[in-house]
Amino acid sequence: MQGDLAQCGLSGSPTKVKAIQNIVFQAKENKTIGSNDREIEELIVELLANHTIG
């Protein structure tokens, strides 16, 4: 594979960043779950249902 090294890495990136924002989520509740697959799957389903993720 051959390429122009000037177009590689940060200096060769055409991406321009207008602004960076840090978002801090405020916890309203907490939940302790085990490490088994069923509990993790239930948590993922809950997070998807309330649009926390996805």
PDB file of N, CA, C, O and CB in Angstrom:
ATOM      1  N   MET A   1       0.848  -1.157   0.000  1.00  0.00           N
ATOM      2  CA  MET A   1       0.000   0.000   0.000  1.00  0.00           C
ATOM      3  C   MET A   1       0.900   1.228   0.000  1.00  0.00           C
ATOM      4  O   MET A   1       1.818   1.341   0.812  1.00  0.00           O
ATOM      5  CB  MET A   1      -0.968  -0.007   1.213  1.00  0.00           C
ATOM      6  N   GLN A   2       0.629   2.128  -0.903  1.00  0.00           N
ATOM      7  CA  GLN A   2       1.420   3.351  -0.978  1.00  0.00           C
ATOM      8  C   GLN A   2       0.497   4.543  -0.766  1.00  0.00           C
ATOM      9  O   GLN A   2      -0.663   4.524  -1.177  1.00  0.00           O
ATOM     10  CB  GLN A   2       2.167   3.459  -2.342  1.00  0.00           C
ATOM     11  N   GLY A   3       1.004   5.543  -0.144  1.00  0.00           N
ATOM     12  CA  GLY A   3       0.218   6.746   0.090  1.00  0.00           C
ATOM     13  C   GLY A   3       1.126   7.911   0.421  1.00  0.00           C
ATOM     14  O   GLY A   3       2.311   7.738   0.708  1.00  0.00           O
ATOM     15  N   ASP A   4       0.557   9.086   0.376  1.00  0.00           N
ATOM     16  CA  ASP A   4       1.298  10.307   0.683  1.00  0.00           C
ATOM     17  C   ASP A   4       1.272  10.518   2.192  1.00  0.00           C
ATOM     18  O   ASP A   4       0.205  10.738   2.765  1.00  0.00           O
ATOM     19  CB  ASP A   4       0.696  11.543  -0.068  1.00  0.00           C
ATOM     20  N   LEU A   5       2.420  10.456   2.838  1.00  0.00           N
ATOM     21  CA  LEU A   5       2.482  10.615   4.287  1.00  0.00           C
ATOM     22  C   LEU A   5       1.987  11.980   4.747  1.00  0.00           C
ATOM     23  O   LEU A   5       1.578  12.122   5.899  1.00  0.00           O
ATOM     24  CB  LEU A   5       3.897  10.403   4.766  1.00  0.00           C
ATOM     25  N   ALA A   6       2.012  12.985   3.879  1.00  0.00           N
ATOM     26  CA  ALA A   6       1.515  14.316   4.247  1.00  0.00           C
ATOM     27  C   ALA A   6       0.003  14.300   4.449  1.00  0.00           C
ATOM     28  O   ALA A   6      -0.547  15.187   5.102  1.00  0.00           O
ATOM     29  CB  ALA A   6       1.891  15.346   3.169  1.00  0.00           C
ATOM     30  N   GLN A   7      -0.672  13.291   3.889  1.00  0.00           N
ATOM     31  CA  GLN A   7      -2.120  13.195   4.029  1.00  0.00           C
ATOM     32  C   GLN A   7      -2.525  12.215   5.128  1.00  0.00           C
ATOM     33  O   GLN A   7      -3.703  11.880   5.252  1.00  0.00           O
ATOM     34  CB  GLN A   7      -2.742  12.776   2.709  1.00  0.00           C
ATOM     35  N   CYS A   8      -1.576  11.759   5.913  1.00  0.00           N
ATOM     36  CA  CYS A   8      -1.839  10.818   6.999  1.00  0.00           C
ATOM     37  C   CYS A   8      -1.777  11.533   8.341  1.00  0.00           C
ATOM     38  O   CYS A   8      -1.048  12.511   8.506  1.00  0.00           O
ATOM     39  CB  CYS A   8      -0.834   9.654   6.967  1.00  0.00           C
ATOM     40  N   GLY A   9      -2.541  11.040   9.279  1.00  0.00           N
ATOM     41  CA  GLY A   9      -2.493  11.577  10.631  1.00  0.00           C
ATOM     42  C   GLY A   9      -3.207  12.909  10.756  1.00  0.00           C
ATOM     43  O   GLY A   9      -3.983  13.295   9.882  1.00  0.00           O
ATOM     44  N   LEU A  10      -2.943  13.598  11.837  1.00  0.00           N
ATOM     45  CA  LEU A  10      -3.630  14.853  12.157  1.00  0.00           C
ATOM     46  C   LEU A  10      -3.423  15.926  11.102  1.00  0.00           C
ATOM     47  O   LEU A  10      -4.371  16.616  10.729  1.00  0.00           O
ATOM     48  CB  LEU A  10      -3.163  15.369  13.490  1.00  0.00           C
ATOM     49  N   SER A  11      -2.214  16.074  10.621  1.00  0.00           N
ATOM     50  CA  SER A  11      -1.940  17.141   9.653  1.00  0.00           C
ATOM     51  C   SER A  11      -2.629  16.898   8.317  1.00  0.00           C
ATOM     52  O   SER A  11      -2.887  17.852   7.583  1.00  0.00           O
ATOM     53  CB  SER A  11      -0.444  17.276   9.436  1.00  0.00           C
ATOM     54  N   GLY A  12      -2.929  15.662   7.988  1.00  0.00           N
ATOM     55  CA  GLY A  12      -3.574  15.353   6.720  1.00  0.00           C
ATOM     56  C   GLY A  12      -5.073  15.204   6.817  1.00  0.00           C
ATOM     57  O   GLY A  12      -5.728  14.905   5.818  1.00  0.00           O
ATOM     58  N   SER A  13      -5.630  15.406   7.994  1.00  0.00           N
ATOM     59  CA  SER A  13      -7.059  15.213   8.194  1.00  0.00           C
ATOM     60  C   SER A  13      -7.850  16.419   7.709  1.00  0.00           C
ATOM     61  O   SER A  13      -7.542  17.550   8.084  1.00  0.00           O
ATOM     62  CB  SER A  13      -7.358  14.948   9.662  1.00  0.00           C
ATOM     63  N   PRO A  14      -8.867  16.194   6.881  1.00  0.00           N
ATOM     64  CA  PRO A  14      -9.690  17.308   6.413  1.00  0.00           C
ATOM     65  C   PRO A  14     -10.769  17.723   7.416  1.00  0.00           C
ATOM     66  O   PRO A  14     -11.528  18.656   7.159  1.00  0.00           O
ATOM     67  CB  PRO A  14     -10.338  16.941   5.104  1.00  0.00           C
ATOM     68  N   THR A  15     -10.836  17.042   8.541  1.00  0.00           N
ATOM     69  CA  THR A  15     -11.884  17.300   9.520  1.00  0.00           C
ATOM     70  C   THR A  15     -11.633  18.617  10.245  1.00  0.00           C
ATOM     71  O   THR A  15     -10.524  18.877  10.712  1.00  0.00           O
ATOM     72  CB  THR A  15     -11.972  16.148  10.527  1.00  0.00           C
ATOM     73  N   LYS A  16     -12.664  19.437  10.334  1.00  0.00           N
ATOM     74  CA  LYS A  16     -12.600  20.691  11.078  1.00  0.00           C
ATOM     75  C   LYS A  16     -13.578  20.593  12.252  1.00  0.00           C
ATOM     76  O   LYS A  16     -14.726  20.186  12.075  1.00  0.00           O
ATOM     77  CB  LYS A  16     -12.936  21.923  10.156  1.00  0.00           C
ATOM     78  N   VAL A  17     -13.127  20.961  13.430  1.00  0.00           N
ATOM     79  CA  VAL A  17     -13.960  20.919  14.622  1.00  0.00           C
ATOM     80  C   VAL A  17     -14.356  22.337  14.972  1.00  0.00           C
ATOM     81  O   VAL A  17     -13.501  23.186  15.223  1.00  0.00           O
ATOM     82  CB  VAL A  17     -13.225  20.234  15.807  1.00  0.00           C
ATOM     83  N   LYS A  18     -15.665  22.596  14.988  1.00  0.00           N
ATOM     84  CA  LYS A  18     -16.167  23.936  15.298  1.00  0.00           C
ATOM     85  C   LYS A  18     -16.130  24.193  16.799  1.00  0.00           C
ATOM     86  O   LYS A  18     -15.688  25.254  17.238  1.00  0.00           O
ATOM     87  CB  LYS A  18     -17.598  24.112  14.768  1.00  0.00           C
ATOM     88  N   ALA A  19     -16.592  23.225  17.584  1.00  0.00           N
ATOM     89  CA  ALA A  19     -16.628  23.402  19.036  1.00  0.00           C
ATOM     90  C   ALA A  19     -16.685  22.037  19.708  1.00  0.00           C
ATOM     91  O   ALA A  19     -17.154  21.060  19.124  1.00  0.00           O
ATOM     92  CB  ALA A  19     -17.841  24.274  19.462  1.00  0.00           C
ATOM     93  N   ILE A  20     -16.210  21.988  20.922  1.00  0.00           N
ATOM     94  CA  ILE A  20     -16.276  20.780  21.738  1.00  0.00           C
ATOM     95  C   ILE A  20     -17.053  21.133  22.993  1.00  0.00           C
ATOM     96  O   ILE A  20     -16.763  22.130  23.655  1.00  0.00           O
ATOM     97  CB  ILE A  20     -14.842  20.224  22.084  1.00  0.00           C
ATOM     98  N   GLN A  21     -18.042  20.310  23.316  1.00  0.00           N
ATOM     99  CA  GLN A  21     -18.840  20.543  24.511  1.00  0.00           C
ATOM    100  C   GLN A  21     -18.726  19.337  25.428  1.00  0.00           C
ATOM    101  O   GLN A  21     -18.777  18.196  24.969  1.00  0.00           O
ATOM    102  CB  GLN A  21     -20.319  20.823  24.149  1.00  0.00           C
ATOM    103  N   ASN A  22     -18.574  19.587  26.711  1.00  0.00           N
ATOM    104  CA  ASN A  22     -18.596  18.525  27.709  1.00  0.00           C
ATOM    105  C   ASN A  22     -19.992  18.461  28.294  1.00  0.00           C
ATOM    106  O   ASN A  22     -20.545  19.476  28.717  1.00  0.00           O
ATOM    107  CB  ASN A  22     -17.529  18.761  28.822  1.00  0.00           C
ATOM    108  N   ILE A  23     -20.556  17.277  28.316  1.00  0.00           N
ATOM    109  CA  ILE A  23     -21.891  17.088  28.869  1.00  0.00           C
ATOM    110  C   ILE A  23     -21.761  16.218  30.111  1.00  0.00           C
ATOM    111  O   ILE A  23     -21.168  15.141  30.065  1.00  0.00           O
ATOM    112  CB  ILE A  23     -22.863  16.443  27.822  1.00  0.00           C
ATOM    113  N   VAL A  24     -22.319  16.692  31.219  1.00  0.00           N
ATOM    114  CA  VAL A  24     -22.281  15.949  32.468  1.00  0.00           C
ATOM    115  C   VAL A  24     -23.700  15.519  32.792  1.00  0.00           C
ATOM    116  O   VAL A  24     -24.593  16.355  32.928  1.00  0.00           O
ATOM    117  CB  VAL A  24     -21.665  16.799  33.627  1.00  0.00           C
ATOM    118  N   PHE A  25     -23.906  14.214  32.915  1.00  0.00           N
ATOM    119  CA  PHE A  25     -25.223  13.695  33.266  1.00  0.00           C
ATOM    120  C   PHE A  25     -25.395  13.743  34.777  1.00  0.00           C
ATOM    121  O   PHE A  25     -24.485  13.393  35.528  1.00  0.00           O
ATOM    122  CB  PHE A  25     -25.411  12.250  32.736  1.00  0.00           C
ATOM    123  N   GLN A  26     -26.546  14.171  35.205  1.00  0.00           N
ATOM    124  CA  GLN A  26     -26.862  14.197  36.622  1.00  0.00           C
ATOM    125  C   GLN A  26     -27.668  12.945  36.969  1.00  0.00           C
ATOM    126  O   GLN A  26     -28.729  12.707  36.392  1.00  0.00           O
ATOM    127  CB  GLN A  26     -27.646  15.490  36.996  1.00  0.00           C
ATOM    128  N   ALA A  27     -27.166  12.154  37.902  1.00  0.00           N
ATOM    129  CA  ALA A  27     -27.844  10.917  38.291  1.00  0.00           C
ATOM    130  C   ALA A  27     -29.040  11.243  39.173  1.00  0.00           C
ATOM    131  O   ALA A  27     -28.918  11.982  40.150  1.00  0.00           O
ATOM    132  CB  ALA A  27     -26.874   9.959  39.026  1.00  0.00           C
ATOM    133  N   LYS A  28     -30.189  10.690  38.825  1.00  0.00           N
ATOM    134  CA  LYS A  28     -31.394  10.860  39.632  1.00  0.00           C
ATOM    135  C   LYS A  28     -31.618   9.647  40.520  1.00  0.00           C
ATOM    136  O   LYS A  28     -32.298   9.724  41.543  1.00  0.00           O
ATOM    137  CB  LYS A  28     -32.617  11.095  38.737  1.00  0.00           C
ATOM    138  N   GLU A  29     -31.042   8.541  40.118  1.00  0.00           N
ATOM    139  CA  GLU A  29     -31.169   7.311  40.887  1.00  0.00           C
ATOM    140  C   GLU A  29     -29.967   6.430  40.581  1.00  0.00           C
ATOM    141  O   GLU A  29     -29.224   6.680  39.633  1.00  0.00           O
ATOM    142  CB  GLU A  29     -32.503   6.573  40.562  1.00  0.00           C
ATOM    143  N   ASN A  30     -29.791   5.416  41.381  1.00  0.00           N
ATOM    144  CA  ASN A  30     -28.729   4.458  41.089  1.00  0.00           C
ATOM    145  C   ASN A  30     -29.283   3.051  41.208  1.00  0.00           C
ATOM    146  O   ASN A  30     -30.314   2.819  41.839  1.00  0.00           O
ATOM    147  CB  ASN A  30     -27.519   4.653  42.038  1.00  0.00           C
ATOM    148  N   LYS A  31     -28.586   2.131  40.599  1.00  0.00           N
ATOM    149  CA  LYS A  31     -29.039   0.752  40.593  1.00  0.00           C
ATOM    150  C   LYS A  31     -27.811  -0.140  40.635  1.00  0.00           C
ATOM    151  O   LYS A  31     -26.834   0.103  39.926  1.00  0.00           O
ATOM    152  CB  LYS A  31     -29.923   0.442  39.345  1.00  0.00           C
ATOM    153  N   THR A  32     -27.859  -1.159  41.458  1.00  0.00           N
ATOM    154  CA  THR A  32     -26.781  -2.129  41.531  1.00  0.00           C
ATOM    155  C   THR A  32     -27.254  -3.413  40.863  1.00  0.00           C
ATOM    156  O   THR A  32     -28.302  -3.959  41.205  1.00  0.00           O
ATOM    157  CB  THR A  32     -26.346  -2.387  43.007  1.00  0.00           C
ATOM    158  N   ILE A  33     -26.467  -3.881  39.909  1.00  0.00           N
ATOM    159  CA  ILE A  33     -26.821  -5.126  39.233  1.00  0.00           C
ATOM    160  C   ILE A  33     -25.662  -6.097  39.343  1.00  0.00           C
ATOM    161  O   ILE A  33     -24.518  -5.704  39.574  1.00  0.00           O
ATOM    162  CB  ILE A  33     -27.187  -4.874  37.748  1.00  0.00           C
ATOM    163  N   GLY A  34     -25.976  -7.359  39.174  1.00  0.00           N
ATOM    164  CA  GLY A  34     -24.946  -8.389  39.198  1.00  0.00           C
ATOM    165  C   GLY A  34     -24.250  -8.467  37.853  1.00  0.00           C
ATOM    166  O   GLY A  34     -24.543  -7.698  36.937  1.00  0.00           O
ATOM    167  N   SER A  35     -23.341  -9.390  37.751  1.00  0.00           N
ATOM    168  CA  SER A  35     -22.580  -9.521  36.507  1.00  0.00           C
ATOM    169  C   SER A  35     -23.107 -10.636  35.617  1.00  0.00           C
ATOM    170  O   SER A  35     -22.437 -11.040  34.667  1.00  0.00           O
ATOM    171  CB  SER A  35     -21.122  -9.769  36.817  1.00  0.00           C
ATOM    172  N   ASN A  36     -24.304 -11.137  35.916  1.00  0.00           N
ATOM    173  CA  ASN A  36     -24.828 -12.207  35.068  1.00  0.00           C
ATOM    174  C   ASN A  36     -25.528 -11.623  33.839  1.00  0.00           C
ATOM    175  O   ASN A  36     -25.983 -10.479  33.853  1.00  0.00           O
ATOM    176  CB  ASN A  36     -25.802 -13.100  35.865  1.00  0.00           C
ATOM    177  N   ASP A  37     -25.604 -12.414  32.797  1.00  0.00           N
ATOM    178  CA  ASP A  37     -26.124 -11.952  31.507  1.00  0.00           C
ATOM    179  C   ASP A  37     -27.564 -11.457  31.587  1.00  0.00           C
ATOM    180  O   ASP A  37     -27.917 -10.480  30.926  1.00  0.00           O
ATOM    181  CB  ASP A  37     -26.035 -13.063  30.493  1.00  0.00           C
ATOM    182  N   ARG A  38     -28.396 -12.114  32.383  1.00  0.00           N
ATOM    183  CA  ARG A  38     -29.808 -11.733  32.462  1.00  0.00           C
ATOM    184  C   ARG A  38     -29.967 -10.317  33.012  1.00  0.00           C
ATOM    185  O   ARG A  38     -30.718  -9.519  32.451  1.00  0.00           O
ATOM    186  CB  ARG A  38     -30.580 -12.728  33.340  1.00  0.00           C
ATOM    187  N   GLU A  39     -29.275  -9.998  34.092  1.00  0.00           N
ATOM    188  CA  GLU A  39     -29.386  -8.667  34.691  1.00  0.00           C
ATOM    189  C   GLU A  39     -28.825  -7.591  33.767  1.00  0.00           C
ATOM    190  O   GLU A  39     -29.382  -6.497  33.680  1.00  0.00           O
ATOM    191  CB  GLU A  39     -28.660  -8.629  36.034  1.00  0.00           C
ATOM    192  N   ILE A  40     -27.745  -7.890  33.089  1.00  0.00           N
ATOM    193  CA  ILE A  40     -27.163  -6.922  32.153  1.00  0.00           C
ATOM    194  C   ILE A  40     -28.111  -6.691  30.984  1.00  0.00           C
ATOM    195  O   ILE A  40     -28.303  -5.556  30.550  1.00  0.00           O
ATOM    196  CB  ILE A  40     -25.787  -7.410  31.640  1.00  0.00           C
ATOM    197  N   GLU A  41     -28.705  -7.770  30.475  1.00  0.00           N
ATOM    198  CA  GLU A  41     -29.659  -7.633  29.371  1.00  0.00           C
ATOM    199  C   GLU A  41     -30.873  -6.807  29.794  1.00  0.00           C
ATOM    200  O   GLU A  41     -31.348  -5.973  29.023  1.00  0.00           O
ATOM    201  CB  GLU A  41     -30.110  -9.018  28.878  1.00  0.00           C
ATOM    202  N   GLU A  42     -31.379  -7.028  31.005  1.00  0.00           N
ATOM    203  CA  GLU A  42     -32.513  -6.247  31.506  1.00  0.00           C
ATOM    204  C   GLU A  42     -32.152  -4.766  31.601  1.00  0.00           C
ATOM    205  O   GLU A  42     -32.976  -3.911  31.276  1.00  0.00           O
ATOM    206  CB  GLU A  42     -32.964  -6.773  32.882  1.00  0.00           C
ATOM    207  N   LEU A  43     -30.941  -4.454  32.041  1.00  0.00           N
ATOM    208  CA  LEU A  43     -30.510  -3.063  32.133  1.00  0.00           C
ATOM    209  C   LEU A  43     -30.440  -2.427  30.750  1.00  0.00           C
ATOM    210  O   LEU A  43     -30.891  -1.295  30.570  1.00  0.00           O
ATOM    211  CB  LEU A  43     -29.147  -2.969  32.830  1.00  0.00           C
ATOM    212  N   ILE A  44     -29.884  -3.135  29.772  1.00  0.00           N
ATOM    213  CA  ILE A  44     -29.793  -2.607  28.409  1.00  0.00           C
ATOM    214  C   ILE A  44     -31.182  -2.353  27.850  1.00  0.00           C
ATOM    215  O   ILE A  44     -31.416  -1.317  27.227  1.00  0.00           O
ATOM    216  CB  ILE A  44     -29.020  -3.577  27.496  1.00  0.00           C
ATOM    217  N   VAL A  45     -32.109  -3.281  28.062  1.00  0.00           N
ATOM    218  CA  VAL A  45     -33.488  -3.106  27.587  1.00  0.00           C
ATOM    219  C   VAL A  45     -34.109  -1.869  28.224  1.00  0.00           C
ATOM    220  O   VAL A  45     -34.782  -1.093  27.545  1.00  0.00           O
ATOM    221  CB  VAL A  45     -34.341  -4.360  27.905  1.00  0.00           C
ATOM    222  N   GLU A  46     -33.890  -1.680  29.520  1.00  0.00           N
ATOM    223  CA  GLU A  46     -34.428  -0.509  30.218  1.00  0.00           C
ATOM    224  C   GLU A  46     -33.824   0.793  29.680  1.00  0.00           C
ATOM    225  O   GLU A  46     -34.544   1.767  29.466  1.00  0.00           O
ATOM    226  CB  GLU A  46     -34.164  -0.624  31.727  1.00  0.00           C
ATOM    227  N   LEU A  47     -32.514   0.811  29.464  1.00  0.00           N
ATOM    228  CA  LEU A  47     -31.860   2.016  28.956  1.00  0.00           C
ATOM    229  C   LEU A  47     -32.320   2.347  27.541  1.00  0.00           C
ATOM    230  O   LEU A  47     -32.456   3.519  27.192  1.00  0.00           O
ATOM    231  CB  LEU A  47     -30.342   1.846  28.984  1.00  0.00           C
ATOM    232  N   LEU A  48     -32.558   1.331  26.731  1.00  0.00           N
ATOM    233  CA  LEU A  48     -33.086   1.560  25.382  1.00  0.00           C
ATOM    234  C   LEU A  48     -34.522   2.067  25.441  1.00  0.00           C
ATOM    235  O   LEU A  48     -34.896   2.957  24.678  1.00  0.00           O
ATOM    236  CB  LEU A  48     -33.017   0.269  24.549  1.00  0.00           C
ATOM    237  N   ALA A  49     -35.328   1.509  26.340  1.00  0.00           N
ATOM    238  CA  ALA A  49     -36.740   1.887  26.440  1.00  0.00           C
ATOM    239  C   ALA A  49     -36.915   3.345  26.853  1.00  0.00           C
ATOM    240  O   ALA A  49     -37.815   4.024  26.359  1.00  0.00           O
ATOM    241  CB  ALA A  49     -37.453   0.984  27.436  1.00  0.00           C
ATOM    242  N   ASN A  50     -36.059   3.835  27.758  1.00  0.00           N
ATOM    243  CA  ASN A  50     -36.210   5.230  28.196  1.00  0.00           C
ATOM    244  C   ASN A  50     -35.281   6.181  27.442  1.00  0.00           C
ATOM    245  O   ASN A  50     -35.094   7.328  27.846  1.00  0.00           O
ATOM    246  CB  ASN A  50     -35.943   5.337  29.692  1.00  0.00           C
ATOM    247  N   HIS A  51     -34.701   5.693  26.342  1.00  0.00           N
ATOM    248  CA  HIS A  51     -33.878   6.501  25.429  1.00  0.00           C
ATOM    249  C   HIS A  51     -32.621   7.076  26.081  1.00  0.00           C
ATOM    250  O   HIS A  51     -32.116   8.110  25.644  1.00  0.00           O
ATOM    251  CB  HIS A  51     -34.702   7.631  24.874  1.00  0.00           C
ATOM    252  N   THR A  52     -32.115   6.414  27.121  1.00  0.00           N
ATOM    253  CA  THR A  52     -30.840   6.822  27.701  1.00  0.00           C
ATOM    254  C   THR A  52     -29.710   6.480  26.741  1.00  0.00           C
ATOM    255  O   THR A  52     -28.741   7.229  26.616  1.00  0.00           O
ATOM    256  CB  THR A  52     -30.615   6.143  29.073  1.00  0.00           C
ATOM    257  N   ILE A  53     -29.841   5.353  26.069  1.00  0.00           N
ATOM    258  CA  ILE A  53     -28.904   4.961  25.014  1.00  0.00           C
ATOM    259  C   ILE A  53     -29.703   4.610  23.774  1.00  0.00           C
ATOM    260  O   ILE A  53     -30.905   4.355  23.851  1.00  0.00           O
ATOM    261  CB  ILE A  53     -28.007   3.759  25.460  1.00  0.00           C
ATOM    262  N   GLY A  54     -29.035   4.598  22.634  1.00  0.00           N
ATOM    263  CA  GLY A  54     -29.673   4.185  21.375  1.00  0.00           C
ATOM    264  C   GLY A  54     -30.466   5.256  20.816  1.00  0.00           C
ATOM    265  O   GLY A  54     -31.074   5.086  19.759  1.00  0.00           O
TER     266      GLY A  54
END
